[in-house]
Coordinates of C-alpha atoms in Angstrom, one line a residue:
Chain A
M1 CA 5.7 31.7 -9.2
E2 CA 6.7 28.5 -7.5
L3 CA 4.4 26.0 -9.3
F4 CA 5.2 23.1 -7.1
K5 CA 3.7 24.8 -4.0
L6 CA 0.2 24.7 -5.5
T7 CA -2.4 22.1 -4.6
L8 CA -3.8 19.8 -7.3
K9 CA -6.9 22.0 -7.5
E10 CA -5.0 25.2 -7.8
T11 CA -2.7 23.7 -10.4
A12 CA -5.7 22.6 -12.4
E13 CA -7.1 26.1 -12.2
K14 CA -3.9 27.6 -13.5
L15 CA -3.9 25.2 -16.4
A16 CA -7.5 25.9 -17.1
E17 CA -6.9 29.6 -17.2
D18 CA -3.9 29.1 -19.5
E19 CA -1.6 30.8 -17.0
I20 CA 0.7 27.8 -17.2
T21 CA 1.3 24.9 -19.5
S22 CA 1.7 21.3 -18.5
T23 CA 5.2 21.3 -20.0
E24 CA 6.2 24.3 -17.7
L25 CA 4.7 22.5 -14.8
T26 CA 6.3 19.2 -15.5
R27 CA 9.7 20.8 -16.0
A28 CA 9.3 22.6 -12.7
Y29 CA 8.8 19.3 -10.9
L30 CA 11.5 17.5 -12.8
T31 CA 14.0 20.3 -11.9
R32 CA 12.9 20.2 -8.3
I33 CA 13.3 16.4 -8.2
K34 CA 16.8 16.7 -9.6
K35 CA 17.6 19.3 -6.9
L36 CA 16.0 17.7 -3.8
D37 CA 15.5 14.0 -4.3
S38 CA 19.1 13.1 -3.5
K39 CA 18.1 14.1 0.0
I40 CA 14.6 12.7 0.2
R41 CA 15.1 9.6 -2.0
A42 CA 11.4 9.4 -2.7
Y43 CA 11.7 8.1 -6.3
L44 CA 13.1 4.8 -7.6
T45 CA 12.6 5.8 -11.2
V46 CA 12.0 9.3 -12.7
T47 CA 10.3 9.0 -16.0
E48 CA 11.5 12.3 -17.4
D49 CA 11.1 11.6 -21.2
L50 CA 7.7 10.1 -20.8
A51 CA 6.6 12.9 -18.5
L52 CA 7.6 15.6 -21.0
K53 CA 6.0 13.7 -23.8
Q54 CA 2.7 13.3 -21.9
A55 CA 2.9 17.0 -20.9
H56 CA 3.4 18.0 -24.5
Q57 CA 0.4 15.9 -25.5
S58 CA -1.7 17.5 -22.8
D59 CA -0.7 21.0 -23.9
Q60 CA -1.8 20.1 -27.5
R61 CA -5.1 18.8 -26.2
R62 CA -5.6 22.0 -24.3
Q63 CA -4.8 24.2 -27.3
S64 CA -7.4 22.3 -29.3
K65 CA -9.9 22.5 -26.5
K66 CA -10.0 18.7 -26.1
I67 CA -8.9 18.2 -22.5
L68 CA -9.7 14.8 -21.0
S69 CA -10.6 15.8 -17.4
K70 CA -9.8 18.5 -14.9
I71 CA -6.5 16.7 -14.0
D72 CA -5.3 16.8 -17.6
G73 CA -1.6 17.8 -17.6
I74 CA -1.1 17.3 -13.8
P75 CA 2.1 15.5 -12.8
I76 CA 1.6 12.6 -10.5
A77 CA 3.9 10.1 -8.7
V78 CA 3.0 6.4 -8.5
K79 CA 4.1 3.9 -5.9
D80 CA 6.4 1.3 -7.6
L81 CA 3.8 -1.4 -6.9
F82 CA 1.6 -0.4 -9.8
C83 CA 2.5 -2.0 -13.1
T84 CA 3.2 0.6 -15.7
R85 CA 3.5 -0.6 -19.3
G86 CA 7.0 -0.3 -20.6
V87 CA 8.2 1.4 -17.4
R88 CA 10.3 -0.7 -15.0
T89 CA 8.3 -1.8 -12.0
T90 CA 10.1 -3.3 -9.0
A91 CA 7.9 -3.5 -5.9
A92 CA 11.2 -2.3 -4.4
S93 CA 12.4 -5.9 -4.6
K94 CA 15.5 -7.4 -6.2
I95 CA 13.3 -10.2 -7.5
L96 CA 11.7 -7.7 -9.9
N97 CA 14.9 -5.7 -10.6
D98 CA 14.5 -5.9 -14.4
F99 CA 10.8 -6.3 -14.7
I100 CA 9.2 -4.3 -17.5
P101 CA 5.4 -4.8 -17.3
P102 CA 3.8 -5.7 -20.6
F103 CA 0.5 -4.2 -19.3
E104 CA -0.9 -1.2 -17.4
S105 CA -2.6 -1.3 -14.0
T106 CA -6.2 -0.1 -14.1
P107 CA -5.7 2.7 -11.5
T108 CA -2.8 4.1 -13.5
A109 CA -4.6 3.6 -16.8
K110 CA -7.4 5.7 -15.4
L111 CA -5.0 8.5 -14.6
W112 CA -3.5 8.5 -18.1
Q113 CA -7.0 8.4 -19.6
A114 CA -7.8 11.5 -17.6
G115 CA -4.6 13.1 -19.0
A116 CA -2.3 13.0 -16.0
V117 CA 1.5 13.0 -16.4
L118 CA 3.7 10.3 -14.8
L119 CA 6.6 11.9 -13.0
G120 CA 8.0 8.6 -11.7
K121 CA 7.7 5.5 -9.5
T122 CA 8.1 6.0 -5.8
N123 CA 9.9 3.9 -3.2
L124 CA 8.2 1.5 -0.8
D125 CA 8.9 -1.3 1.5
E126 CA 9.6 -4.4 -0.5
F127 CA 6.2 -5.7 -1.8
A128 CA 4.6 -3.1 0.4
M129 CA 5.7 -5.0 3.5
G130 CA 6.8 -2.5 6.2
S131 CA 6.1 0.7 7.9
S132 CA 9.2 2.8 7.1
T133 CA 10.5 2.1 3.6
E134 CA 13.6 0.6 5.2
N135 CA 12.6 -2.8 3.7
S136 CA 13.1 -1.4 0.2
A137 CA 15.9 -3.4 -1.6
Y138 CA 17.1 -0.1 -3.2
Q139 CA 17.0 2.8 -0.8
T140 CA 15.5 4.3 2.4
T141 CA 13.3 7.4 1.9
H142 CA 13.8 10.3 4.3
N143 CA 11.0 12.2 6.0
P144 CA 11.0 15.8 4.6
W145 CA 10.2 17.1 8.1
D146 CA 13.4 15.6 9.5
L147 CA 15.8 13.8 7.2
T148 CA 17.0 11.5 10.0
R149 CA 13.5 10.0 10.3
V150 CA 11.5 7.6 8.3
P151 CA 8.5 8.8 6.1
G152 CA 6.5 5.8 7.3
G153 CA 5.5 3.0 4.9
S154 CA 4.9 1.2 2.9
S155 CA 3.8 4.0 0.6
G156 CA 6.6 6.2 2.1
G157 CA 8.1 7.4 -1.2
S158 CA 4.7 8.6 -2.3
A159 CA 4.0 10.4 1.0
A160 CA 7.5 12.0 1.1
A161 CA 7.1 13.1 -2.6
V162 CA 3.8 14.9 -1.9
A163 CA 5.0 16.4 1.4
A164 CA 8.2 17.7 -0.2
D165 CA 6.4 19.1 -3.2
L166 CA 8.1 16.6 -5.5
A167 CA 4.7 15.7 -7.0
V168 CA 1.3 17.3 -7.1
A169 CA -0.2 14.1 -5.8
A170 CA 0.6 10.4 -5.6
L171 CA -0.9 6.9 -5.6
G172 CA -0.4 4.5 -2.8
T173 CA -1.8 1.2 -1.6
D174 CA -2.9 0.2 1.9
T175 CA -3.0 -3.4 3.3
G176 CA -2.7 -2.6 7.0
G177 CA -2.0 1.2 7.0
S178 CA 0.4 1.7 4.1
I179 CA -1.4 4.8 2.9
R180 CA -2.6 6.3 6.2
Q181 CA 0.6 5.8 8.4
P182 CA 3.0 7.5 5.9
A183 CA 0.4 10.2 5.2
S184 CA 0.3 10.8 9.0
L185 CA 4.1 10.8 9.4
C186 CA 4.6 13.2 6.5
G187 CA 1.7 15.5 7.2
I188 CA -0.4 14.9 4.0
V189 CA -3.9 13.5 3.3
G190 CA -4.2 9.8 2.6
L191 CA -7.3 7.8 2.0
K192 CA -7.8 4.0 2.1
P193 CA -11.2 3.5 0.4
T194 CA -13.6 0.6 1.0
Y195 CA -12.4 -2.8 -0.2
G196 CA -13.7 -2.9 -3.8
R197 CA -14.0 0.8 -4.4
I198 CA -10.9 1.0 -6.7
S199 CA -9.7 -1.8 -9.0
R200 CA -6.5 -3.5 -8.0
Y201 CA -5.8 -4.9 -11.5
G202 CA -2.1 -4.7 -12.3
V203 CA -1.2 -3.7 -8.7
I204 CA 1.4 -6.2 -7.5
A205 CA -0.5 -8.3 -4.9
M206 CA 0.5 -8.6 -1.3
A207 CA -2.6 -9.8 0.6
S208 CA -5.6 -9.9 -1.7
S209 CA -8.4 -9.8 0.9
L210 CA -6.9 -6.7 2.4
D211 CA -5.1 -4.7 -0.3
Q212 CA -6.7 -1.4 -1.5
V213 CA -5.5 1.5 -3.7
G214 CA -5.9 5.1 -2.7
P215 CA -4.9 8.7 -3.4
M216 CA -2.2 10.6 -1.4
T217 CA -2.6 14.4 -1.7
K218 CA -1.8 17.8 -0.2
T219 CA -5.5 18.5 0.6
V220 CA -8.8 16.7 1.2
E221 CA -10.3 18.3 -1.9
D222 CA -7.4 17.0 -4.1
N223 CA -8.0 13.6 -2.6
A224 CA -11.7 13.7 -3.5
I225 CA -10.9 14.8 -7.1
L226 CA -8.6 11.8 -7.6
L227 CA -11.0 9.3 -5.9
E228 CA -13.6 10.3 -8.5
I229 CA -11.3 9.3 -11.3
L230 CA -10.0 6.1 -9.7
A231 CA -13.2 4.6 -8.3
G232 CA -15.5 2.2 -10.1
K233 CA -16.1 -1.2 -11.5
D234 CA -13.4 -2.9 -13.5
R235 CA -14.1 -6.2 -15.2
L236 CA -10.5 -7.1 -14.7
D237 CA -10.8 -7.1 -10.9
S238 CA -13.9 -9.1 -9.8
T239 CA -13.6 -7.6 -6.3
S240 CA -14.3 -4.1 -7.7
T241 CA -17.9 -2.9 -7.2
D242 CA -20.3 -1.4 -9.6
L243 CA -21.8 1.0 -7.0
P244 CA -22.2 4.5 -8.5
V245 CA -19.2 6.8 -8.0
P246 CA -20.3 10.0 -6.2
Q247 CA -18.9 13.4 -7.1
Y248 CA -16.9 13.4 -3.9
S249 CA -15.3 16.8 -4.6
K250 CA -18.6 18.5 -4.9
K251 CA -19.9 17.2 -1.7
L252 CA -17.4 18.5 0.8
T253 CA -19.2 21.6 2.0
G254 CA -21.8 21.7 4.7
N255 CA -21.5 21.3 8.4
L256 CA -20.9 18.7 11.0
K257 CA -24.1 19.3 13.0
N258 CA -26.0 16.1 13.9
L259 CA -22.9 14.1 13.0
K260 CA -22.1 11.5 15.6
I261 CA -18.5 10.8 16.0
G262 CA -17.3 7.8 18.1
V263 CA -14.0 7.9 20.0
P264 CA -12.9 4.4 21.0
E265 CA -11.3 4.0 24.3
E266 CA -9.0 1.3 22.9
F267 CA -7.3 3.8 20.6
F268 CA -5.9 5.8 23.6
G269 CA -4.2 3.1 25.6
Q270 CA -0.6 2.2 26.4
G271 CA 2.0 3.1 23.8
L272 CA 0.3 6.2 22.5
E273 CA 2.9 9.0 22.6
A274 CA 1.9 12.1 24.7
G275 CA 2.5 14.6 21.9
V276 CA 0.3 12.6 19.5
K277 CA -2.4 12.1 22.1
K278 CA -2.5 15.9 22.7
Q279 CA -3.0 16.7 19.0
I280 CA -5.7 14.0 18.7
D281 CA -7.5 15.4 21.8
L282 CA -7.4 18.9 20.3
A283 CA -8.7 17.5 17.0
I284 CA -11.7 15.9 18.8
E285 CA -12.4 19.2 20.5
K286 CA -12.3 21.0 17.2
L287 CA -14.8 18.5 15.7
A288 CA -17.0 19.2 18.6
D289 CA -16.7 22.9 18.1
L290 CA -17.7 22.3 14.5
G291 CA -21.0 20.8 15.7
A292 CA -20.3 17.1 15.8
K293 CA -21.5 15.1 18.8
I294 CA -18.6 13.2 20.4
I295 CA -19.6 9.8 21.8
K296 CA -17.2 7.5 23.8
I297 CA -17.4 4.0 22.4
N298 CA -15.7 0.6 22.9
L299 CA -14.4 -1.8 20.4
P300 CA -13.5 -4.7 22.7
K301 CA -12.1 -7.1 20.1
I302 CA -9.9 -4.5 18.4
K303 CA -6.9 -5.4 20.5
Y304 CA -6.8 -8.7 18.7
A305 CA -6.8 -7.1 15.2
L306 CA -3.0 -7.0 14.8
A307 CA -2.7 -10.6 15.8
I308 CA -5.4 -11.6 13.4
Y309 CA -3.7 -9.5 10.7
Y310 CA -0.4 -11.2 11.2
I311 CA -1.9 -14.6 10.5
I312 CA -4.2 -13.8 7.6
M313 CA -1.8 -11.4 5.8
P314 CA 1.2 -13.7 5.7
A315 CA -1.0 -16.6 4.6
E316 CA -2.1 -14.5 1.6
V317 CA 1.5 -13.3 1.1
S318 CA 2.9 -16.8 0.9
S319 CA 0.3 -17.7 -1.8
N320 CA 0.7 -14.5 -3.8
L321 CA 4.5 -14.5 -3.7
A322 CA 4.6 -18.2 -4.8
R323 CA 4.5 -16.9 -8.4
Y324 CA 8.1 -15.6 -8.1
D325 CA 9.8 -18.8 -9.1
G326 CA 12.7 -17.8 -11.3
V327 CA 11.0 -19.3 -14.4
R328 CA 8.9 -16.8 -16.2
Y329 CA 10.0 -13.4 -15.1
G330 CA 12.0 -11.7 -12.4
Y331 CA 15.3 -12.6 -10.8
S332 CA 16.4 -16.1 -11.9
K333 CA 19.2 -18.3 -10.9
L334 CA 19.0 -19.5 -14.5
K335 CA 19.8 -16.1 -15.8
S336 CA 22.7 -15.4 -13.4
Q337 CA 24.2 -18.8 -14.5
I338 CA 24.1 -17.8 -18.1
T339 CA 25.7 -14.5 -17.3
N340 CA 28.5 -16.3 -15.4
H341 CA 28.9 -18.7 -18.3
K342 CA 28.4 -21.6 -15.9
S343 CA 27.1 -24.9 -17.2
Q344 CA 23.4 -25.5 -16.7
E345 CA 23.3 -28.1 -13.9
I346 CA 20.7 -26.6 -11.7
S347 CA 17.6 -28.6 -10.7
L348 CA 14.1 -27.2 -10.9
E349 CA 13.8 -27.3 -7.1
E350 CA 17.2 -25.4 -6.8
L351 CA 16.0 -22.9 -9.4
Y352 CA 13.0 -22.1 -7.3
S353 CA 14.6 -22.0 -3.9
Q354 CA 17.8 -20.3 -4.9
S355 CA 16.1 -17.7 -7.0
R356 CA 13.7 -16.9 -4.2
A357 CA 16.4 -16.9 -1.5
E358 CA 18.5 -14.5 -3.5
G359 CA 15.7 -12.4 -4.8
F360 CA 13.6 -11.7 -1.7
G361 CA 14.6 -9.5 1.2
A362 CA 14.4 -10.4 4.9
E363 CA 10.8 -9.2 5.5
A364 CA 9.4 -10.9 2.5
K365 CA 11.0 -14.1 3.6
R366 CA 9.7 -13.8 7.2
R367 CA 6.2 -13.3 5.9
I368 CA 6.3 -16.1 3.4
M369 CA 7.5 -18.4 6.1
L370 CA 4.9 -17.3 8.6
G371 CA 2.2 -17.8 6.0
S372 CA 3.5 -21.2 5.0
Y373 CA 3.5 -22.2 8.7
V374 CA -0.1 -21.0 9.5
L375 CA -1.4 -22.7 6.4
S376 CA 0.5 -25.9 6.9
S377 CA -1.0 -29.2 7.8
G378 CA -1.6 -29.5 11.6
Y379 CA -1.6 -25.7 12.1
Y380 CA -4.2 -24.5 9.7
D381 CA -7.1 -24.8 12.1
A382 CA -5.3 -23.3 15.1
Y383 CA -4.1 -20.3 13.2
Y384 CA -5.6 -19.6 9.8
K385 CA -9.2 -20.8 10.4
K386 CA -9.2 -19.3 13.9
A387 CA -8.0 -16.0 12.6
Q388 CA -10.7 -15.9 9.9
Q389 CA -13.3 -16.4 12.6
A390 CA -11.8 -13.8 14.8
R391 CA -11.7 -11.4 11.9
F392 CA -15.5 -11.7 11.8
L393 CA -15.6 -10.6 15.5
V394 CA -13.5 -7.4 14.6
K395 CA -15.9 -6.6 11.8
K396 CA -18.9 -7.1 14.2
D397 CA -17.3 -4.7 16.7
F398 CA -17.2 -2.0 14.0
D399 CA -20.7 -2.9 12.7
Q400 CA -22.1 -2.5 16.3
A401 CA -20.3 0.8 16.7
F402 CA -21.7 2.2 13.5
E403 CA -25.2 1.5 14.7
K404 CA -24.5 4.2 17.3
V405 CA -22.1 6.6 15.5
D406 CA -21.6 7.8 11.9
L407 CA -17.8 7.9 12.0
I408 CA -15.0 6.8 14.3
V409 CA -11.9 9.0 15.0
G410 CA -8.5 8.4 16.7
P411 CA -4.8 8.5 16.0
V412 CA -3.3 7.0 12.9
S413 CA 0.0 6.0 14.4
P414 CA 0.9 5.7 18.1
T415 CA 4.1 7.8 17.5
A416 CA 5.2 10.6 15.2
A417 CA 8.0 9.7 12.6
F418 CA 10.6 7.5 14.3
K419 CA 14.4 7.5 13.6
I420 CA 15.8 5.6 10.6
G421 CA 17.2 2.4 12.1
E422 CA 15.2 2.6 15.3
K423 CA 12.9 -0.3 14.7
I424 CA 14.3 -2.2 11.8
A425 CA 16.1 -4.9 13.9
D426 CA 13.0 -5.9 15.8
P427 CA 10.2 -6.9 13.4
L428 CA 7.5 -7.2 16.1
Q429 CA 8.1 -3.6 17.3
M430 CA 7.8 -2.4 13.7
Y431 CA 4.5 -4.3 13.3
L432 CA 3.1 -2.6 16.4
S433 CA 3.5 0.8 14.7
D434 CA 0.4 -0.2 12.7
I435 CA -1.8 -1.0 15.7
Y436 CA -4.4 1.7 14.9
T437 CA -4.4 1.3 11.2
V438 CA -4.6 -2.5 10.8
P439 CA -8.1 -3.1 12.2
V440 CA -9.8 -1.3 9.3
N441 CA -8.4 -3.6 6.6
P442 CA -9.7 -7.0 7.8
A443 CA -13.1 -5.3 8.1
G444 CA -12.9 -3.8 4.6
L445 CA -13.7 -0.3 5.8
P446 CA -12.6 3.1 4.4
A447 CA -10.4 5.4 6.5
A448 CA -8.4 8.5 6.0
S449 CA -5.5 10.3 7.6
V450 CA -5.8 14.1 7.8
P451 CA -3.1 16.5 9.2
A452 CA -3.9 17.3 12.8
G453 CA -0.9 19.4 13.8
F454 CA 2.6 18.7 15.2
S455 CA 4.3 16.9 18.0
D456 CA 7.9 18.3 18.5
G457 CA 7.8 19.6 14.9
L458 CA 6.7 16.3 13.4
P459 CA 3.3 15.8 11.8
V460 CA 0.5 14.0 13.5
G461 CA -2.5 12.6 11.5
L462 CA -6.1 12.2 12.6
Q463 CA -7.7 8.9 11.5
I464 CA -11.3 9.0 10.4
I465 CA -12.9 5.6 9.9
G466 CA -16.3 5.0 8.4
P467 CA -18.7 2.2 7.5
T468 CA -18.4 0.6 4.0
W469 CA -19.0 3.0 1.1
S470 CA -18.9 6.1 3.4
E471 CA -16.0 7.9 1.6
E472 CA -18.3 10.8 1.0
K473 CA -18.9 11.4 4.7
I474 CA -15.2 10.8 5.6
L475 CA -14.0 13.3 3.1
A476 CA -16.6 15.9 3.9
T477 CA -15.7 15.6 7.6
A478 CA -12.0 15.7 6.9
F479 CA -12.6 18.8 4.7
Q480 CA -14.4 20.7 7.5
F481 CA -11.6 19.8 9.9
E482 CA -8.9 20.8 7.4
Q483 CA -10.6 24.1 6.6
A484 CA -11.0 24.9 10.3
T485 CA -7.4 24.1 11.2
K486 CA -5.4 24.7 8.0
Y487 CA -2.5 22.6 9.1
Y488 CA -1.9 21.7 5.5
L489 CA -0.5 25.2 4.9
E490 CA 2.6 24.4 7.1
K491 CA 5.4 22.9 5.0
P492 CA 8.7 21.3 5.8
K493 CA 11.7 23.7 5.8
I494 CA 13.3 21.7 3.0
N495 CA 10.5 22.9 0.7
N496 CA 12.0 26.4 0.7
E497 CA 15.2 25.1 -0.7
Chain B
M1 CA 1.9 -22.5 20.9
A2 CA 5.5 -22.8 21.9
K3 CA 8.8 -21.7 20.4
L4 CA 9.5 -23.2 17.0
S5 CA 12.2 -25.8 16.8
K6 CA 15.0 -25.7 14.3
Q7 CA 13.4 -28.8 12.6
E8 CA 10.1 -27.0 12.3
V9 CA 11.7 -23.9 10.8
E10 CA 13.6 -26.1 8.3
H11 CA 10.2 -27.7 7.4
I12 CA 8.7 -24.2 6.8
V13 CA 11.8 -23.2 4.7
R14 CA 11.2 -26.2 2.5
L15 CA 7.5 -25.4 2.1
S16 CA 8.4 -21.8 1.3
K17 CA 10.9 -22.9 -1.3
L18 CA 13.7 -20.7 0.1
A19 CA 17.3 -21.9 0.2
L20 CA 18.5 -20.4 3.5
T21 CA 21.8 -20.7 5.3
D22 CA 22.1 -22.1 8.8
A23 CA 22.6 -18.6 10.2
E24 CA 19.4 -17.4 8.5
V25 CA 17.5 -20.4 9.9
A26 CA 18.7 -19.5 13.4
K27 CA 17.7 -15.9 13.0
Y28 CA 14.3 -16.6 11.6
T29 CA 13.6 -19.3 14.3
E30 CA 13.9 -16.5 16.9
Q31 CA 11.9 -13.9 15.0
L32 CA 9.1 -16.2 13.9
S33 CA 8.7 -17.5 17.4
D34 CA 8.3 -14.0 18.7
V35 CA 5.6 -13.2 16.2
L36 CA 3.8 -16.5 16.7
E37 CA 3.8 -15.9 20.5
Y38 CA 2.3 -12.5 19.8
V39 CA -0.4 -13.8 17.5
S40 CA -1.4 -16.7 19.8
Q41 CA -3.3 -14.2 21.9
I42 CA -6.3 -15.0 19.6
D43 CA -6.6 -18.2 21.6
E44 CA -8.4 -16.0 24.1
L45 CA -11.3 -15.5 21.7
A46 CA -14.2 -17.8 21.7
T47 CA -14.8 -18.6 18.0
E48 CA -16.2 -22.1 18.0
N49 CA -19.7 -21.0 17.0
I50 CA -18.7 -18.7 14.2
K51 CA -19.7 -20.4 11.0
D52 CA -20.4 -17.5 8.6
I53 CA -17.2 -15.6 8.0
T54 CA -18.4 -13.4 5.2
I55 CA -16.8 -10.1 5.8
L56 CA -16.1 -8.3 2.5
E57 CA -19.0 -7.2 0.4
T58 CA -18.0 -9.2 -2.6
E59 CA -19.7 -12.0 -4.6
N60 CA -18.3 -14.7 -6.8
V61 CA -18.2 -13.5 -10.3
A62 CA -18.4 -16.0 -13.2
R63 CA -17.9 -15.4 -16.9
N64 CA -17.8 -17.5 -20.0
D65 CA -14.4 -19.0 -20.6
I66 CA -13.6 -17.4 -23.9
A67 CA -10.1 -17.0 -25.0
R68 CA -9.0 -13.5 -25.9
E69 CA -5.7 -12.1 -26.9
I70 CA -4.9 -9.5 -24.2
W71 CA -1.1 -9.6 -24.3
K72 CA 1.4 -10.1 -27.0
R73 CA 3.4 -13.3 -26.6
D74 CA 6.7 -11.5 -27.5
D75 CA 6.1 -8.9 -24.9
L76 CA 5.6 -11.5 -22.2
L77 CA 8.7 -13.4 -23.3
K78 CA 10.8 -10.3 -22.9
N79 CA 10.8 -10.8 -19.2
A80 CA 11.7 -14.5 -19.2
P81 CA 15.2 -15.3 -18.1
Q82 CA 15.9 -17.7 -20.9
V83 CA 14.0 -18.2 -24.1
E84 CA 14.5 -20.7 -27.0
N85 CA 12.4 -20.8 -30.1
G86 CA 9.6 -18.9 -28.4
Y87 CA 9.5 -21.1 -25.4
I88 CA 10.7 -20.5 -21.8
V89 CA 13.7 -22.7 -20.9
V90 CA 13.5 -24.6 -17.6
P91 CA 15.6 -27.3 -16.0
E92 CA 14.6 -30.9 -16.5
V93 CA 11.4 -31.7 -14.8
F94 CA 11.5 -35.5 -15.2
E95 CA 14.5 -37.6 -14.4
K96 CA 15.9 -39.8 -17.2
N97 CA 15.1 -43.5 -16.8
E98 CA 18.5 -45.1 -17.5

């Protein structure tokens, strides 16, 4: 039996029935990573020893009938943006090349408290800034469906790992599409929950009013299972909410009758690839077949969302990344001087500016500078304040739409996976690949990407957006669509190797 | 909002605490100008009357300021570039008055 082909739910059942042990399972994944990851390059760090230790502990718990949850013993990959105690955490940046966190992020802590096994830390665009993983300081991840193409980003390593059966499931983060876009491009399920649904404590911050953690999985049900574990109030993140956490995985069945689904005209304009449009049109027909009422809507201010995002996000980036100063941790000019046996004649100002110049990659620098500019004296009102007000208008567009419809659907990405190198030289072109995912984050809304077929052999994702705290409805709708289409059963050819 | 000048970019570089080469400054002048031109489309929006910009469903959270030991000092210092007698070493902050 090829264990790595199973979904999280199926894997959990095999463990529960004592057909397999966590150690067997974890070994199967580690072997597969050794065999295949030189082609995919999804992992920055594989935590083999820790994984086998955790698997062994899980097996002991199971023998003594003391399992911690239904995911006890399940091997999971984690984006290298989550601090993991004692395990190198880089954010795919040179500036954190040697960083060993002295603490654990809340989302990962919840996974280990539930008995999950850490397989390793996955690649991303540096500090989660990008849509292809090409901004990683270490490696570019390859799309399992076509190795010459990007997996999307920034959670591209997590998406590729799940798609190539190199992990049962993975954790990602989404600031402007970083879970949904790679999920779409790799043909897996990705959920960006409502702002505040999952604690971000210990997750390296990019843009604090936009960042959210979410599960990346093979199926919708797997996603619901992980969301149940991850969601909830955390006193270490004051933006996390104490709203009760529903049993998402038990509320997937039912039907879509009486469900009103809005289709915004603005999501089908210029730049949407024909092959992607075709799959999304088919998906909308399928939702109608399943009983949903399809309603055409307009979100007139949505076209400004990307512009708003590229003011607010860099402003928050410039503040959040000010902490990398070469003094307390991370890459430091001071340290490189000691290693080179040079005399210590660097000024404090030089320590800051040289450590940062050498530690940060090009995209991080661009965004820090953009942020410094829009927050600077003389420009604050024209850019930052104006963008905050405009952000309110985008939110209002969504609020008004949700008075008429229950959910909104459309494409996740205007194109299927693009070629490695195709967009990296033109930052603005790269930014435009997030045009349909970005609007959700400034409004704090939840949204998912669900496999919706293929365009020239490359996966296409359907985006399902809901009002705040509507994860239950999004997942249930996604589940009905998934069960009616079964696209998740199709796998990349590389998975048979 | 016009194209950035070299002087403006040099000012941003200083604010950003990044030591960049002239070639980098030239490259970023171009790229940042492109992005600023794109984002300036928000000028089309009438926002003058928007006072309340509460968007996210969050509230301020206050707690008593009570010290707790969460992390071990030695663990934290392990990531510091240079440590002496349990303190992080930094270059001189104040200049000597000679």
